[in-house]
Short mmCIF file of C-alpha atoms in Angstrom, two decimals:
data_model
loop_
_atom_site.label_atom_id
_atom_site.label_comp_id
_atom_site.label_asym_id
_atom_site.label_seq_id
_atom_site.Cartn_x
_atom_site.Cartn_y
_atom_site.Cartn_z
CA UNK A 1 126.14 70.94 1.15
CA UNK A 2 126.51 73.98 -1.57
CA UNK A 3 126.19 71.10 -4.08
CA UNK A 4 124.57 71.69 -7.29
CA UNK A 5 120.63 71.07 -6.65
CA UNK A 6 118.24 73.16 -8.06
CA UNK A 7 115.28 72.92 -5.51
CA UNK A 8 112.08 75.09 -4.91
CA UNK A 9 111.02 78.26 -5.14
CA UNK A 10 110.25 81.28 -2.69
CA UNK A 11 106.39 82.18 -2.47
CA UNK A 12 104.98 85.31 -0.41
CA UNK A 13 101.65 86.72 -0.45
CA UNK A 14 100.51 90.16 1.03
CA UNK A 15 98.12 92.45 1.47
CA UNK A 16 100.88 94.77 1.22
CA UNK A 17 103.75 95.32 -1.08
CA UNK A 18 106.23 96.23 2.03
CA UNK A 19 104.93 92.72 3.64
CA UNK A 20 105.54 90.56 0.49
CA UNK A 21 108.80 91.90 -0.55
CA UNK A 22 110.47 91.19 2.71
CA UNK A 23 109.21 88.03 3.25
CA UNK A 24 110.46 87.12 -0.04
CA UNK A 25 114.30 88.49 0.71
CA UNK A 26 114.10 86.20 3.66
CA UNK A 27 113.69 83.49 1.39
CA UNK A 28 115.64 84.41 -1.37
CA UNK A 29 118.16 80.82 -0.55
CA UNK A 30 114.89 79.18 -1.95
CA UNK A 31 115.21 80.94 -5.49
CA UNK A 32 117.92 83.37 -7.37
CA UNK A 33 117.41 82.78 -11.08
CA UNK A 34 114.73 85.36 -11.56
CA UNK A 35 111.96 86.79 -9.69
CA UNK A 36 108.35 88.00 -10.34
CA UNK A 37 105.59 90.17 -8.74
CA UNK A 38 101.89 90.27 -9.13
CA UNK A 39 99.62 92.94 -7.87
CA UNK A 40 96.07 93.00 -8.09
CA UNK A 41 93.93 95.87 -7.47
CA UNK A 42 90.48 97.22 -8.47
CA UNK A 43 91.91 97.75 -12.12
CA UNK A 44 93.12 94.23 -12.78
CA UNK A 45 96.42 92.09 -11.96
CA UNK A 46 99.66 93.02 -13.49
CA UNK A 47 102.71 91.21 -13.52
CA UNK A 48 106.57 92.15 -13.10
CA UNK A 49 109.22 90.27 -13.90
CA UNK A 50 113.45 90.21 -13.66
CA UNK A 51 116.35 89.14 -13.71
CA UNK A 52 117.90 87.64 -10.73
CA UNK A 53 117.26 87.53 -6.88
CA UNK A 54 114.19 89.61 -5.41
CA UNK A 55 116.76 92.52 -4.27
CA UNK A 56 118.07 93.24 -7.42
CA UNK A 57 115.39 95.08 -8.26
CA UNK A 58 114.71 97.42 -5.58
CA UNK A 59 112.08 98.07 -2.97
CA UNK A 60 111.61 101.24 -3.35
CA UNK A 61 111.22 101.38 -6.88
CA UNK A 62 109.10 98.35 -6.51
CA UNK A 63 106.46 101.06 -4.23
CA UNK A 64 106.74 104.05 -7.21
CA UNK A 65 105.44 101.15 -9.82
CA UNK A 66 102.93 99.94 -7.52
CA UNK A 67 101.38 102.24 -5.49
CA UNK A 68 99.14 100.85 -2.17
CA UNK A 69 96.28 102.86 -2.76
CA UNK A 70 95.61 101.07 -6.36
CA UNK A 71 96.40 97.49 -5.06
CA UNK A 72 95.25 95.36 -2.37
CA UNK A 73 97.29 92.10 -2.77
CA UNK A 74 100.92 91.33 -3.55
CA UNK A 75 102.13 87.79 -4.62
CA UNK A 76 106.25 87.31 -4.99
CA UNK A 77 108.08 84.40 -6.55
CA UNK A 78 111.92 83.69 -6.55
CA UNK A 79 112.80 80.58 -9.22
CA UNK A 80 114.60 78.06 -9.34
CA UNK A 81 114.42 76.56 -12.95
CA UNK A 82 113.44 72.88 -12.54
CA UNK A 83 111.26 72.50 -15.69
CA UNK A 84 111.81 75.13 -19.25
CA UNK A 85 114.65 75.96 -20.96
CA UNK A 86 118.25 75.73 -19.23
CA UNK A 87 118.75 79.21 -19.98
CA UNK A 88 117.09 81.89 -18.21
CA UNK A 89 113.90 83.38 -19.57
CA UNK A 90 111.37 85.89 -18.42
CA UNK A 91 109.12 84.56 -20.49
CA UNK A 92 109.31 81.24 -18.38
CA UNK A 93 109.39 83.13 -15.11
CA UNK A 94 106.62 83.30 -12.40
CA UNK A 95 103.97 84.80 -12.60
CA UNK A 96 102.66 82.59 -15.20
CA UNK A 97 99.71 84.74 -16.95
CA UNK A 98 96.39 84.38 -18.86
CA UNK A 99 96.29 87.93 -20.97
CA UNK A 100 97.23 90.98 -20.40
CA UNK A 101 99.76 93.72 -22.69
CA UNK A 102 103.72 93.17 -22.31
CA UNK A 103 106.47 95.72 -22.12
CA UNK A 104 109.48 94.25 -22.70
CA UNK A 105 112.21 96.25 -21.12
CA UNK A 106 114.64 93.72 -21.70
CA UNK A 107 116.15 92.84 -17.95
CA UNK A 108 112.70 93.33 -16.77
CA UNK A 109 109.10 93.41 -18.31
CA UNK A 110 105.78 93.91 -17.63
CA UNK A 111 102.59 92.64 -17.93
CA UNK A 112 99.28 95.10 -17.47
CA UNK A 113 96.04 94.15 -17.33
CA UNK A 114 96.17 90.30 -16.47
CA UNK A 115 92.93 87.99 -16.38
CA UNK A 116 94.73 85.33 -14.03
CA UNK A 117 98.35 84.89 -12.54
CA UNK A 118 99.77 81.93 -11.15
CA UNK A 119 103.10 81.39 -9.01
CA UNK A 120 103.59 78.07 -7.91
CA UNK A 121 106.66 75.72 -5.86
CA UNK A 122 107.05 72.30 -7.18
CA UNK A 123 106.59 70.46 -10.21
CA UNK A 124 103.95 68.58 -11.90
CA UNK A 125 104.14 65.75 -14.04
CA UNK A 126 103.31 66.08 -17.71
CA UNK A 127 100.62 62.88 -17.59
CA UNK A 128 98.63 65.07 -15.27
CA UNK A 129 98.01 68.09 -17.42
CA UNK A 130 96.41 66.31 -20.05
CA UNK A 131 93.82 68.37 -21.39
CA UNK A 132 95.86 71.77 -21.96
CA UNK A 133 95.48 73.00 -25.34
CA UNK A 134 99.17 73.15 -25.73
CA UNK A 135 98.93 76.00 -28.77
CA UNK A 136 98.51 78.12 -25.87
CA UNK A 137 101.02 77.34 -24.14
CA UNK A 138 104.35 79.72 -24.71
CA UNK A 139 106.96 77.95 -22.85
CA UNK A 140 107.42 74.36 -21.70
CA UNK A 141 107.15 75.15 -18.00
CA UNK A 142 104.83 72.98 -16.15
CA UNK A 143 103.21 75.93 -14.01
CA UNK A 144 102.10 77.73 -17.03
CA UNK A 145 100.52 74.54 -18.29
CA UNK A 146 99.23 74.52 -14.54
CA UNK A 147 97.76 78.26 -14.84
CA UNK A 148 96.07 76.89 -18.25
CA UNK A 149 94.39 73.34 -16.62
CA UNK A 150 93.10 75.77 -13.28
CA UNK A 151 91.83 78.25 -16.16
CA UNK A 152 90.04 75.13 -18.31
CA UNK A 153 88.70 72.64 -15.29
CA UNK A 154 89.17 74.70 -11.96
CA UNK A 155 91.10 74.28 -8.56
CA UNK A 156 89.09 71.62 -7.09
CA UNK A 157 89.70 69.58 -10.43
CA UNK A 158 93.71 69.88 -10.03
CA UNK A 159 93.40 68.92 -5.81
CA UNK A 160 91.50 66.20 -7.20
CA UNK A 161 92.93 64.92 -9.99
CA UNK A 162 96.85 66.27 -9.39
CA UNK A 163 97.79 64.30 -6.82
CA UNK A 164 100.44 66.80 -5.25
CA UNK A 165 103.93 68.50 -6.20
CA UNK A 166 102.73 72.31 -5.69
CA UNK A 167 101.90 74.95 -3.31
CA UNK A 168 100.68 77.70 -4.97
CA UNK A 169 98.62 81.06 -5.42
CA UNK A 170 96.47 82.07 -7.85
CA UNK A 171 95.20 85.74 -8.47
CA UNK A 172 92.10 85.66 -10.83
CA UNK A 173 89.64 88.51 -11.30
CA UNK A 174 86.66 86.68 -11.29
CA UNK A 175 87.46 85.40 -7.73
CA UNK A 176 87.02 87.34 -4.60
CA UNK A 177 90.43 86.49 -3.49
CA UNK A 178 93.88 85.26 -4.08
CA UNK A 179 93.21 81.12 -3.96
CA UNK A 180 96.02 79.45 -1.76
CA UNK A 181 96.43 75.86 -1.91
CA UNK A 182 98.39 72.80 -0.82
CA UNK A 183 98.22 69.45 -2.61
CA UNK A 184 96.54 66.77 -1.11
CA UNK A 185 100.13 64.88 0.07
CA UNK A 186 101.52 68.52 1.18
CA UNK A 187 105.13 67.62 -0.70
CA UNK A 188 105.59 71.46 -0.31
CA UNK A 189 105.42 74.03 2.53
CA UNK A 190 103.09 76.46 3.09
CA UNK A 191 102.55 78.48 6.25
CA UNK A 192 100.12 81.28 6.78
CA UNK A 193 101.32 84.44 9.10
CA UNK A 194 98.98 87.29 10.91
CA UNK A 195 100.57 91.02 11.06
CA UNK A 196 99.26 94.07 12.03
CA UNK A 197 95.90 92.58 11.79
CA UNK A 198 96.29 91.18 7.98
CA UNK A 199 97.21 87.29 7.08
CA UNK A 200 100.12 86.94 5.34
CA UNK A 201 101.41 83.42 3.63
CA UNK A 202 104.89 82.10 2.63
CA UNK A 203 106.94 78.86 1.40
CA UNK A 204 109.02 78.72 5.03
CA UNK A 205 108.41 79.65 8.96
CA UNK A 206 111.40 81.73 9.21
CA UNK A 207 110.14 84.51 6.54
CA UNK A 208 106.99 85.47 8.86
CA UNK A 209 109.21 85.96 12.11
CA UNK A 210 111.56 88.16 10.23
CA UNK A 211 108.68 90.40 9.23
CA UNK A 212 107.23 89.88 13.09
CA UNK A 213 104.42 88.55 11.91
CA UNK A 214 102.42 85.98 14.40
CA UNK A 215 101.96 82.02 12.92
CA UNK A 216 98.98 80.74 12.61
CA UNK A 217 100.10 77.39 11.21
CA UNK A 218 100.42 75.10 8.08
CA UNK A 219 98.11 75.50 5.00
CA UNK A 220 96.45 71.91 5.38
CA UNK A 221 97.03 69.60 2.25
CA UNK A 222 94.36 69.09 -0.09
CA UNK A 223 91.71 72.31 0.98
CA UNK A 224 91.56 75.66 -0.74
CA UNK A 225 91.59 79.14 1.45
CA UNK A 226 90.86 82.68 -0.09
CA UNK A 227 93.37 86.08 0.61
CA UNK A 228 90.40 88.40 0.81
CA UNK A 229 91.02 92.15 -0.72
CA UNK A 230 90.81 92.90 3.13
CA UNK A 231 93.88 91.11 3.75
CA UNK A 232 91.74 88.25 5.37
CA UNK A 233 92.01 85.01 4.89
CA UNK A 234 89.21 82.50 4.43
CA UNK A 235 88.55 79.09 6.40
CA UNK A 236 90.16 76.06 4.64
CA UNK A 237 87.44 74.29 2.56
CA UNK A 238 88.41 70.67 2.32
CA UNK A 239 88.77 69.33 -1.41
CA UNK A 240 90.59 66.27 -0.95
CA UNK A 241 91.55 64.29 2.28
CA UNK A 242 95.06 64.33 2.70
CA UNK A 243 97.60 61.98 2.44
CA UNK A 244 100.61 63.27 3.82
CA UNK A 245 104.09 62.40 2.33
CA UNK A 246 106.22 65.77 3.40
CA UNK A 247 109.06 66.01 1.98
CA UNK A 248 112.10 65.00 3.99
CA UNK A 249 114.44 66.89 1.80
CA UNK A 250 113.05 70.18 2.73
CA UNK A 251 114.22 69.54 6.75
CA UNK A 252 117.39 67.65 5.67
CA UNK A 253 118.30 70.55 3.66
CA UNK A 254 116.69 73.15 2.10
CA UNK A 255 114.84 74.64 5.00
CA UNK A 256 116.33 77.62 7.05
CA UNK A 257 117.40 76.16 10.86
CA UNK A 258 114.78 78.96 12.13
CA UNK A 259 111.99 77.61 10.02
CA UNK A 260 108.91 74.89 11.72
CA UNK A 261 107.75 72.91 8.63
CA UNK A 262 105.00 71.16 8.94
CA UNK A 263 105.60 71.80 13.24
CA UNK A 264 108.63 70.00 13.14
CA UNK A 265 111.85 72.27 14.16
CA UNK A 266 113.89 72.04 11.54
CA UNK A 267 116.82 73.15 13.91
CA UNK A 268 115.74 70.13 16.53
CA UNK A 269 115.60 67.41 13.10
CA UNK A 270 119.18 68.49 12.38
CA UNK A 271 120.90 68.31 15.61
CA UNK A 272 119.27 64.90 16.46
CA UNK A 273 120.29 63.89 13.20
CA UNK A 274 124.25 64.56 14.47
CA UNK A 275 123.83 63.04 17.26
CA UNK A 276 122.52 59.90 15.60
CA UNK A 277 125.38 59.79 13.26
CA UNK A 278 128.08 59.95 16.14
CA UNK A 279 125.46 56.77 17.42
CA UNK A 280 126.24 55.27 14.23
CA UNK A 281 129.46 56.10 13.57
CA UNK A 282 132.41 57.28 15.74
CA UNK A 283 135.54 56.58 15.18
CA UNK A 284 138.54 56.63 18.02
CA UNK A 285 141.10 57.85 16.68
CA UNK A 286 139.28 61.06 15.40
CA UNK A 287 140.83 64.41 16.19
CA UNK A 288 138.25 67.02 15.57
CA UNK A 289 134.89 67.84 13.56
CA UNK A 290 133.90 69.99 10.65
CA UNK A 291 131.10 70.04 7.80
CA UNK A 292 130.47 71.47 3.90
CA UNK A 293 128.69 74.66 4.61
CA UNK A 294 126.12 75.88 5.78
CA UNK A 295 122.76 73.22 6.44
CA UNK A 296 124.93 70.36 8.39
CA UNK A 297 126.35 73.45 10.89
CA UNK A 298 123.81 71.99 13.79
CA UNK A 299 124.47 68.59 12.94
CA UNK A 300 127.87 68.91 13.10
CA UNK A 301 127.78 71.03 16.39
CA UNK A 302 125.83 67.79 17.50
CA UNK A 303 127.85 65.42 16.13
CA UNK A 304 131.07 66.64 17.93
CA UNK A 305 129.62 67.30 21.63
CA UNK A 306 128.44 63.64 21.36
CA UNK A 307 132.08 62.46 20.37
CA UNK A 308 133.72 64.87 22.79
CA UNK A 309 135.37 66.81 19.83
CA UNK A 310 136.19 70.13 18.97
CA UNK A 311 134.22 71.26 15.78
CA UNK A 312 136.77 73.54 13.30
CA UNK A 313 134.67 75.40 10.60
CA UNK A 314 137.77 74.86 7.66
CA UNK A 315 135.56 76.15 4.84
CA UNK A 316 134.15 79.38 3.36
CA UNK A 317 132.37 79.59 -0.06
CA UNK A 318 132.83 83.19 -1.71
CA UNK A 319 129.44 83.51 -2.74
CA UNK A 320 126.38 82.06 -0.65
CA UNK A 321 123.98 80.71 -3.09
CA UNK A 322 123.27 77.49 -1.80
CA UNK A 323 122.78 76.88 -5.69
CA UNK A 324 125.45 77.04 -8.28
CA UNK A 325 122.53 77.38 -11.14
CA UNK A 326 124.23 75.14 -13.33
CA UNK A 327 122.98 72.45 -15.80
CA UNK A 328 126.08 70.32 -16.86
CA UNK A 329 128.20 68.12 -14.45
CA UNK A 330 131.19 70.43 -15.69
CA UNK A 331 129.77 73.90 -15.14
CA UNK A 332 128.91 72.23 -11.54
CA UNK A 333 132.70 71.23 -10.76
CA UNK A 334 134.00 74.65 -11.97
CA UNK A 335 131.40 76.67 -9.86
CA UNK A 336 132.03 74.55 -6.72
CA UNK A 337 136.09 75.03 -7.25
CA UNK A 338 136.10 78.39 -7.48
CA UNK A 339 133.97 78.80 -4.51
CA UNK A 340 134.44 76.55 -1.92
CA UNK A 341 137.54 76.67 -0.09
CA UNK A 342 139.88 76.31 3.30
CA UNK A 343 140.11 79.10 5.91
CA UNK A 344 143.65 79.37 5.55
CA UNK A 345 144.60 80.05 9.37
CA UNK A 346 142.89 76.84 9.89
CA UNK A 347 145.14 74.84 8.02
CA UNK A 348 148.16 74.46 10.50
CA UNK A 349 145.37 73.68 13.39
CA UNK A 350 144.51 70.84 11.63
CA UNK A 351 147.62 69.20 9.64
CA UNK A 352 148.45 65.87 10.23
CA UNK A 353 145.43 65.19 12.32
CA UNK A 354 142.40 63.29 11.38
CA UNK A 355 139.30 64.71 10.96
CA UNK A 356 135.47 63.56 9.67
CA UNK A 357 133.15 65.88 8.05
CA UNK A 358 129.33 66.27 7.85
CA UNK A 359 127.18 66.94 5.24
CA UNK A 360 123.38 66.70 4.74
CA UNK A 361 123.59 64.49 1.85
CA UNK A 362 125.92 62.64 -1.33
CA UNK A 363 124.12 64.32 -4.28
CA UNK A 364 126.28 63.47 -7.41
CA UNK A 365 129.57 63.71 -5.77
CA UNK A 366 130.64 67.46 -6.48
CA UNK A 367 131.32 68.86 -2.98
CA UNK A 368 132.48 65.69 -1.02
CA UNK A 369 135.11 65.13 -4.01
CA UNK A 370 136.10 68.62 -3.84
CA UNK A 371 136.47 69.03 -0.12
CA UNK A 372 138.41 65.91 0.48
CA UNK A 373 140.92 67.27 -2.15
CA UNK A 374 141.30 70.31 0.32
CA UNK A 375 141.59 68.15 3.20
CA UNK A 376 143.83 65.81 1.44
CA UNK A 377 146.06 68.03 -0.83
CA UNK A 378 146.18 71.36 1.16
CA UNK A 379 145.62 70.94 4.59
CA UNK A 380 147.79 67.72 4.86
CA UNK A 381 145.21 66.14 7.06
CA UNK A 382 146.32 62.31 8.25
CA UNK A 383 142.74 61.29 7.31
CA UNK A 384 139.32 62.56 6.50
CA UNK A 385 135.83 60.66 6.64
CA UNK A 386 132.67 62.27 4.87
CA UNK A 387 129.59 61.39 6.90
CA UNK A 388 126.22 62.29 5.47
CA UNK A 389 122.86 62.46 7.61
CA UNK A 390 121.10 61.41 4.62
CA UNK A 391 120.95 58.27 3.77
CA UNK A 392 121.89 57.39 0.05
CA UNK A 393 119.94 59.49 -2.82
CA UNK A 394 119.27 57.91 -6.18
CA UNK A 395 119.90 54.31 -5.55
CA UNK A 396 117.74 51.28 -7.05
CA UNK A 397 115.12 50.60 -5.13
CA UNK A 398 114.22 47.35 -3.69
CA UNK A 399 111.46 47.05 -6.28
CA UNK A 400 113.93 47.91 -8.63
CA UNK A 401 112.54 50.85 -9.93
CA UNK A 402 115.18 54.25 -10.00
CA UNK A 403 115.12 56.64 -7.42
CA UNK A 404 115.12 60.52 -7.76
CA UNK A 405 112.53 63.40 -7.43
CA UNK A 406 110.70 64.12 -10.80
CA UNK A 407 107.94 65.59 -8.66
CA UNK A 408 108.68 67.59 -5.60
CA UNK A 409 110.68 70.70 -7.72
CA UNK A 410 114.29 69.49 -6.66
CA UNK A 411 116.16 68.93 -9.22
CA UNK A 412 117.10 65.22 -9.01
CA UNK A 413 115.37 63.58 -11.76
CA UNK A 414 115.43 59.99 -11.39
CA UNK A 415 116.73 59.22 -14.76
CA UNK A 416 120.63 60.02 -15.29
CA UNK A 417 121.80 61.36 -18.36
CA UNK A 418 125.30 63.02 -19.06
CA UNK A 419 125.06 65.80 -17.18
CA UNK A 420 123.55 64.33 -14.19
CA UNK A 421 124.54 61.15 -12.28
CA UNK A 422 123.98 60.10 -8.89
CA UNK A 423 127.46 59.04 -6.89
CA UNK A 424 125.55 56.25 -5.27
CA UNK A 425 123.32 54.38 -8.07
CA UNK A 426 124.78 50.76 -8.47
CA UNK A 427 127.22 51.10 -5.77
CA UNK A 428 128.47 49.73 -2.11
CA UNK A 429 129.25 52.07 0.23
CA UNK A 430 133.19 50.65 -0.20
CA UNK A 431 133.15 51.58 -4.49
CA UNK A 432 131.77 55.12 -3.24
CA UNK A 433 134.84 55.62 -0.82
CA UNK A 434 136.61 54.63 -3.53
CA UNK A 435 135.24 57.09 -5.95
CA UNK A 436 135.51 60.02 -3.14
CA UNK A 437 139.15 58.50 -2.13
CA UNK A 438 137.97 58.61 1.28
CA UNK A 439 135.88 56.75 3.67
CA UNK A 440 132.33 57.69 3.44
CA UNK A 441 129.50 57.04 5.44
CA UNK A 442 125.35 57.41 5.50
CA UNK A 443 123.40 57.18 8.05
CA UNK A 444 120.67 54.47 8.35
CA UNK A 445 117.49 54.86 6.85
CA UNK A 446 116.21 52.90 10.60
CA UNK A 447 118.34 56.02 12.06
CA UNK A 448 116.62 58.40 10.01
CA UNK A 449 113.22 56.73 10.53
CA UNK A 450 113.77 57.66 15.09
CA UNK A 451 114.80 60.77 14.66
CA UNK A 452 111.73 61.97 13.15
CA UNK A 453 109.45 59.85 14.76
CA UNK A 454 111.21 60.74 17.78
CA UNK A 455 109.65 64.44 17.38
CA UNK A 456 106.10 63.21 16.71
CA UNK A 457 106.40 62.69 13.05
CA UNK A 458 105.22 59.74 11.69
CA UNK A 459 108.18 58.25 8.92
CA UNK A 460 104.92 56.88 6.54
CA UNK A 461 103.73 60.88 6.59
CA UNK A 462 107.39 61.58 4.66
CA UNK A 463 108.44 61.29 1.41
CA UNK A 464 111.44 59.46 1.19
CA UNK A 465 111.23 58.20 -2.45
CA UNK A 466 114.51 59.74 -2.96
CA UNK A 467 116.22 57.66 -0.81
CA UNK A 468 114.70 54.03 -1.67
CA UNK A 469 110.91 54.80 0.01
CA UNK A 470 107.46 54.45 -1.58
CA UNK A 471 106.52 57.07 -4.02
CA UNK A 472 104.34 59.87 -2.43
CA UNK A 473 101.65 59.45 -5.12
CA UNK A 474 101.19 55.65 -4.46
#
């Protein structure tokens, strides 16, 4: 895709700072824009924060500051800004805290001596936080808001009364433990780990086998659990029955291939979702396969054994943020010009031929535009069609209300403004191909629906608001 969505954020917790630091650089595609720390010990929590991915501030220097034998949990966060100020801030940077003393050191800071921290993934709805005394509030970010409703009512009172858009953790001192939660609809991922004999947690699958640790499965929606000081954790306590409503964007795209979410293999999802595509749509006179990189890869693979095709990777990006970080339509078409591009021994291969190319999904147009002009205008290609495995994101629904996510932390809200548009609200799939300048095609939301219920998961138990379903909270 490498299209401009803001989505997520990276969450690790540890009983040790080794643990939670590398689980977090295994997720660092879920969050780049700055990164935070908390580590609680007999003395208190206190709070780092920086600029930038979790390895730009390194590991070792990490261990100096916070030496094991005065801590006994670790909690990491990597953000992507989806709520605050469209510049980046420390200040509005996970861990969101409830006292403490802060050392400004200007590319970093510190906080010592916290009551309560609070990293969280997702996004939560203003209406819901009524209550918050907003004088205390420092920034306009919805998690510290969060941090200040869990410090006023409690945790059962937000599974209860916020319907869902967070996983989170919350160190507090007058807890015996780090509280780890799902919401009750389990929008966001949340998978706990067992290594060397401690439990671990993290926001994806793949982070836990990189560290070797063993799974022990999905934080259940709706129940609280406890990361003891002894690196245990607690049996779930239910709060709220769930209601699940995963989010389908996190297999479609953001998810690594390696990572189960919610048990499904998000590998498996993606290569039955290429072969459903060539199902749907296979044209005769194609020549050869490609894709936008780097989430369609196994669809594509997929798509192209079905067809009896060769698949040609034609594109490299220059930097691999799956994330440009950018909050204007403009800033979004310079960063994806200057960084997506054709393999130029590639070009000759595939002159003059026709070719169709697979993406996860038609955000606001960025990528498809910009790959079909290097299709088009420097390859020479006889034709190109754009095939997403998604169907269409931000239409009008059926009920006629705007779709979008304004929940789920991806940054899609459903309401466009001048810096964000969706390339298919109000339009047939023909004025799209006109728009691109180049067939394009989505697959069905009935081909969607057997894919996933082809691997045990039932469609109702996935959000697909997005794309023209219910919303989760309904």
């Amino acid at each position: 895709m490498g299209e401009v969505i803001e989505h997520n954020c990276l969450l690790a917790v540890a009983h040790n700072l080794h643990d939670a630091y590398s689980i977090a650089v295994a997720l660092e595609h879920r969050g780049k824009d700055s990164t935070g720390l908390f580590a609680w010990g007999e003395n208190g929590i206190d709070v780092l924060k920086w600029m930038g991915s979790v390895t730009d501030f390194g590991n070792k220097a990490l261990q100096r500051i916070f030496p094991a034998e005065r801590y006994h949990t670790f909690g990491i966060h990597g953000r992507y800004r989806t709520r605050g100020s469209t510049e980046i801030n420390l200040k509005e940077s996970h861990p969101h805290v409830i006292g403490g003393l802060v050392e400004d050191k200007r590319n970093h800071i510190f906080i010592r001596g916290c009551e309560k921290a609070l990293i969280h993934n997702g996004q939560i709805e203003e209406k819901y936080l009524a209550g918050v005394d907003k004088i205390k509030l420092q920034t306009n970010c919805d998690s510290e808001a969060l941090l200040y409703y869990y410090d006023k009512f409690g945790i059962e009172a937000i599974l209860n009364n916020i319907p869902d858009g967070y996983t989170l953790a919350i160190a507090d001192i007058n807890n015996n433990g780090t509280i780890l939660c799902r919401g009750s609809r389990g929008l966001k991922p949340g998978i706990c780990g067992i290594k060397d004999g401690f439990d671990c947690f993290a926001s994806e699958s793949v982070a836990l086998r990189e560290i070797r640790a063993s799974l022990k499965g999905d934080l259940d929606p709706g129940s609280i659990y406890y990361l003891r000081p002894n690196g245990k954790i607690s049996e779930p306590r239910q709060i709220v029955a769930p209601i699940k409503r995963h989010c389908i964007f996190e297999v479609q795209y953001v998810a690594h291939p390696i990572s189960l979410v919610d048990r499904l293999s998000v590998v498996v999802i993606r290569q039955d979702l290429g072969e459903k595509l060539a199902e749907e749509f296979h044209p005769k006179d194609a020549e050869f396969v490609t894709y936008n990189p780097e989430s369609p890869k196994d669809a594509a693979q997929k798509y192209a054994e079905k067809l009896g095709l060769p698949l040609i990777e034609c594109f490299y990006k220059i930097k691999d943020n799956r994330s440009f970080q950018a909050h204007t339509q403009q800033a979004r078409e310079d960063s994806i010009y200057s960084n997506l591009h054709l393999i130029p021994h590639i070009i000759p291969a595939i002159r003059g031929k026709v070719g169709e190319v697979v993406d996860d999904s038609f955000v606001r147009g960025t990528v498809v535009k910009r790959s079909k002009y290097l299709l088009y205008e420097e390859a020479k290609v006889k034709r190109a069609d754009f095939l997403s495995y998604t169907p269409q994101i931000g239409i009008i629904g059926k009920d006629g209300v705007s779709r979008g996510c304004d929940f789920g932390g991806i940054d899609m809200p459903s309401e466009e403004n001048e810096h964000h548009a969706f390339l298919a609200r109000n339009r047939t799939i023909d004025e799209i191909s006109k728009i691109v300048g180049a067939e394009v095609y989505f697959l069905s939301m009935e081909g969607l629906r057997e894919v996933y219920e082809k691997r045990g998961m039932p469609f109702n138990n996935l959000c697909t608001f997005c794309i023209g379903g219910e919303h989760p909270f309904k």
